[in-house]
Short mmCIF file of C-alpha atoms in Angstrom, two decimals:
data_model
loop_
_atom_site.label_atom_id
_atom_site.label_comp_id
_atom_site.label_asym_id
_atom_site.label_seq_id
_atom_site.Cartn_x
_atom_site.Cartn_y
_atom_site.Cartn_z
CA MET A 24 14.99 -19.85 22.52
CA THR A 25 13.83 -23.06 20.88
CA ASP A 26 12.54 -26.27 22.34
CA PRO A 27 12.82 -29.64 20.59
CA ALA A 28 9.13 -30.24 21.38
CA TYR A 29 8.02 -27.45 19.04
CA THR A 30 9.03 -25.25 16.11
CA VAL A 31 8.61 -21.47 15.82
CA ARG A 32 8.11 -20.18 12.26
CA PRO A 33 6.38 -17.55 10.13
CA ALA A 34 2.72 -18.29 9.44
CA ARG A 35 1.49 -19.50 6.06
CA THR A 36 -1.97 -19.05 4.56
CA SER A 37 -2.66 -22.72 5.29
CA ASP A 38 -2.26 -21.88 9.01
CA VAL A 39 -5.17 -19.44 9.10
CA PRO A 40 -7.87 -21.96 10.12
CA GLY A 41 -5.58 -23.20 12.89
CA ILE A 42 -4.82 -19.65 14.05
CA GLN A 43 -8.53 -18.90 14.20
CA ALA A 44 -9.14 -22.11 16.16
CA LEU A 45 -6.37 -21.22 18.64
CA VAL A 46 -7.79 -17.74 19.18
CA GLU A 47 -11.46 -18.73 19.50
CA PRO A 48 -11.36 -19.94 23.15
CA PHE A 49 -9.85 -16.58 24.12
CA VAL A 50 -12.56 -14.76 22.18
CA GLN A 51 -15.21 -16.77 24.05
CA LYS A 52 -13.60 -15.74 27.36
CA ARG A 53 -13.52 -12.11 26.14
CA ILE A 54 -9.74 -11.99 26.44
CA LEU A 55 -9.14 -11.43 22.71
CA LEU A 56 -11.33 -9.73 20.14
CA GLY A 57 -12.91 -11.98 17.53
CA LYS A 58 -11.91 -11.55 13.91
CA ASP A 59 -13.38 -12.77 10.67
CA ARG A 60 -11.28 -15.30 8.78
CA VAL A 61 -10.63 -12.76 6.02
CA VAL A 62 -8.87 -10.51 8.55
CA PHE A 63 -6.50 -13.35 9.47
CA TYR A 64 -5.73 -13.93 5.78
CA GLU A 65 -5.12 -10.21 5.25
CA SER A 66 -2.60 -10.15 8.09
CA VAL A 67 -1.09 -13.65 7.85
CA GLN A 68 2.36 -12.20 7.05
CA GLU A 69 2.35 -10.54 10.50
CA PHE A 70 1.94 -13.85 12.33
CA THR A 71 4.45 -16.14 13.97
CA VAL A 72 3.17 -19.62 14.78
CA VAL A 73 4.40 -22.51 16.87
CA GLU A 74 3.72 -26.11 15.94
CA ASP A 75 4.35 -29.28 17.90
CA ASN A 76 6.27 -32.22 16.49
CA GLU A 77 3.09 -33.59 14.89
CA GLY A 78 2.51 -30.36 12.99
CA ASN A 79 -0.36 -29.07 15.17
CA LEU A 80 -0.50 -25.34 15.80
CA ILE A 81 -0.06 -24.72 19.52
CA GLY A 82 0.55 -20.96 19.58
CA CYS A 83 0.44 -17.78 17.54
CA GLY A 84 1.13 -14.09 17.77
CA ALA A 85 1.38 -11.14 15.40
CA LEU A 86 3.48 -8.04 14.98
CA HIS A 87 1.56 -5.11 13.53
CA VAL A 88 3.47 -1.96 12.59
CA LEU A 89 1.76 1.18 13.90
CA TRP A 90 4.33 3.82 12.98
CA GLU A 91 7.96 4.15 11.87
CA ASP A 92 9.33 3.22 15.30
CA LEU A 93 6.32 1.56 16.90
CA GLY A 94 4.74 -1.88 16.58
CA GLU A 95 2.01 -3.76 18.40
CA VAL A 96 1.98 -7.33 19.66
CA ARG A 97 -1.39 -8.73 18.63
CA THR A 98 -3.34 -11.94 19.00
CA LEU A 99 -0.85 -13.78 21.20
CA ALA A 100 -2.47 -17.11 22.07
CA VAL A 101 -1.22 -20.49 23.27
CA SER A 102 -3.16 -23.74 23.39
CA GLU A 103 -4.25 -24.58 26.94
CA ASP A 104 -2.31 -27.87 26.81
CA TRP A 105 0.89 -25.93 26.12
CA LEU A 106 0.58 -23.18 28.73
CA HIS A 107 3.61 -22.77 31.04
CA LYS A 108 5.90 -24.56 28.55
CA LYS A 109 7.61 -21.40 27.22
CA VAL A 110 5.58 -21.32 23.97
CA GLY A 111 4.35 -17.77 24.60
CA HIS A 112 7.89 -16.68 25.45
CA ALA A 113 9.19 -18.18 22.19
CA ILE A 114 6.51 -16.32 20.20
CA LEU A 115 7.20 -13.01 21.91
CA ASP A 116 10.96 -13.44 21.48
CA ARG A 117 10.46 -13.98 17.73
CA ILE A 118 8.10 -10.99 17.49
CA GLU A 119 10.71 -8.82 19.21
CA ASP A 120 13.41 -10.07 16.82
CA ASN A 121 11.14 -9.27 13.86
CA ALA A 122 10.42 -5.81 15.28
CA ARG A 123 14.11 -5.05 15.60
CA ALA A 124 14.74 -6.30 12.05
CA LEU A 125 12.08 -3.84 10.83
CA GLY A 126 13.79 -0.99 12.68
CA LEU A 127 11.16 -0.60 15.39
CA SER A 128 12.32 0.68 18.75
CA ARG A 129 9.06 0.34 20.74
CA LEU A 130 6.48 -2.41 21.13
CA PHE A 131 2.95 -1.84 22.43
CA CYS A 132 0.40 -4.34 23.68
CA LEU A 133 -3.09 -4.17 25.15
CA THR A 134 -3.42 -7.07 27.53
CA PHE A 135 -4.89 -8.74 30.58
CA GLU A 136 -1.62 -10.71 30.93
CA THR A 137 0.39 -7.97 32.62
CA GLY A 138 2.61 -10.43 34.51
CA PHE A 139 3.68 -12.22 31.32
CA PHE A 140 4.44 -9.02 29.43
CA GLY A 141 6.04 -7.44 32.52
CA ARG A 142 8.50 -10.35 32.70
CA HIS A 143 9.47 -9.43 29.14
CA GLY A 144 10.20 -5.80 29.98
CA PHE A 145 6.84 -4.21 29.11
CA GLU A 146 5.58 -1.49 31.44
CA ALA A 147 2.10 -0.06 31.92
CA ILE A 148 1.66 3.28 30.17
CA GLY A 149 -0.75 6.17 30.12
CA GLU A 150 -1.50 8.51 27.27
CA GLY A 151 0.73 10.68 25.17
CA ILE A 152 3.38 8.22 24.02
CA VAL A 153 3.35 9.61 20.48
CA ALA A 154 3.83 13.19 19.36
CA PRO A 155 0.68 15.19 18.51
CA ASP A 156 1.46 15.16 14.77
CA VAL A 157 1.84 11.35 14.82
CA TYR A 158 -1.39 11.07 16.81
CA ALA A 159 -3.17 13.08 14.11
CA GLU A 160 -1.78 10.78 11.39
CA LEU A 161 -2.76 7.63 13.31
CA LEU A 162 -6.33 8.94 13.66
CA ARG A 163 -6.65 8.54 9.88
CA SER A 164 -6.33 4.78 10.16
CA GLY A 165 -9.42 2.60 10.25
CA ASP A 166 -7.54 -0.14 12.11
CA GLU A 167 -9.19 -1.10 15.41
CA GLY A 168 -5.84 -1.88 17.00
CA ILE A 169 -4.63 1.63 16.32
CA MET A 170 -7.82 2.98 17.84
CA GLU A 171 -7.09 0.84 20.93
CA PHE A 172 -3.52 2.15 21.02
CA LEU A 173 -4.80 5.73 20.88
CA ASP A 174 -7.19 4.83 23.71
CA LEU A 175 -10.18 6.26 21.87
CA SER A 176 -13.49 6.09 23.69
CA ARG A 177 -15.27 4.29 20.83
CA VAL A 178 -13.19 1.15 21.47
CA LYS A 179 -13.52 1.27 25.27
CA PRO A 180 -16.36 -1.28 25.46
CA ASN A 181 -14.06 -3.83 23.78
CA THR A 182 -11.01 -3.10 25.92
CA LEU A 183 -12.32 -2.56 29.45
CA GLY A 184 -9.97 -4.09 31.97
CA ASN A 185 -7.03 -4.35 29.61
CA THR A 186 -3.74 -2.66 30.41
CA ARG A 187 -1.82 -0.67 27.82
CA MET A 188 1.86 -1.65 28.01
CA LEU A 189 5.02 -0.59 26.18
CA LYS A 190 8.54 -1.97 25.81
CA LEU A 191 11.59 -0.13 24.54
CA LEU A 192 13.64 -2.41 22.32
#
C-alpha cells in the first residue's frame, strides 16, 4: 500500500542520522533500545524508510534475518506527527515482502505494540519455537536481538514488559 503523501524505500547510508533521530524519542520512553550510530550504519541495508513529500524521514523499520526461515522486525518507529496515517503499516508490509523475497516463512518481533502487530497477523508466543539444534546455533551469536528472541535472562532487564510475537508468512 502506498500513499501519495509519502514514499516507502530502502534506506541509504545518508538516512542513518535521520533513522537515529526517529528512534531516539522511543529510546527515551524505553520503548526501543538505544543503539550507537555505528550499529545503524552496520545494518542500514536491513532498513526500510518512509519519507514525506519534502524528503523528511517519517518512519523506519528493519528486517533482521535470524535463521534460514526466520526473521525479526526491528526498530519500527514512526514520527509522532505521522502516527495513525498508515506509515507503520506501509513499513511492515514492505518488511514482510522483503522477508518473503528472502525465503523466510516466519517473522518475530518483541514489542509493546501488541495491537498493531496483532492486526498484522502476529500472535503472542512462548518458548520453544526453534528446534534444539537451531537454538544451540543461535546461542553462538553475539547479537542482542537474537538473545531477546531466545528469551535469555541476561537481556530481561532490557525487555521487561515486551511481548514476543510471531507471524507465519
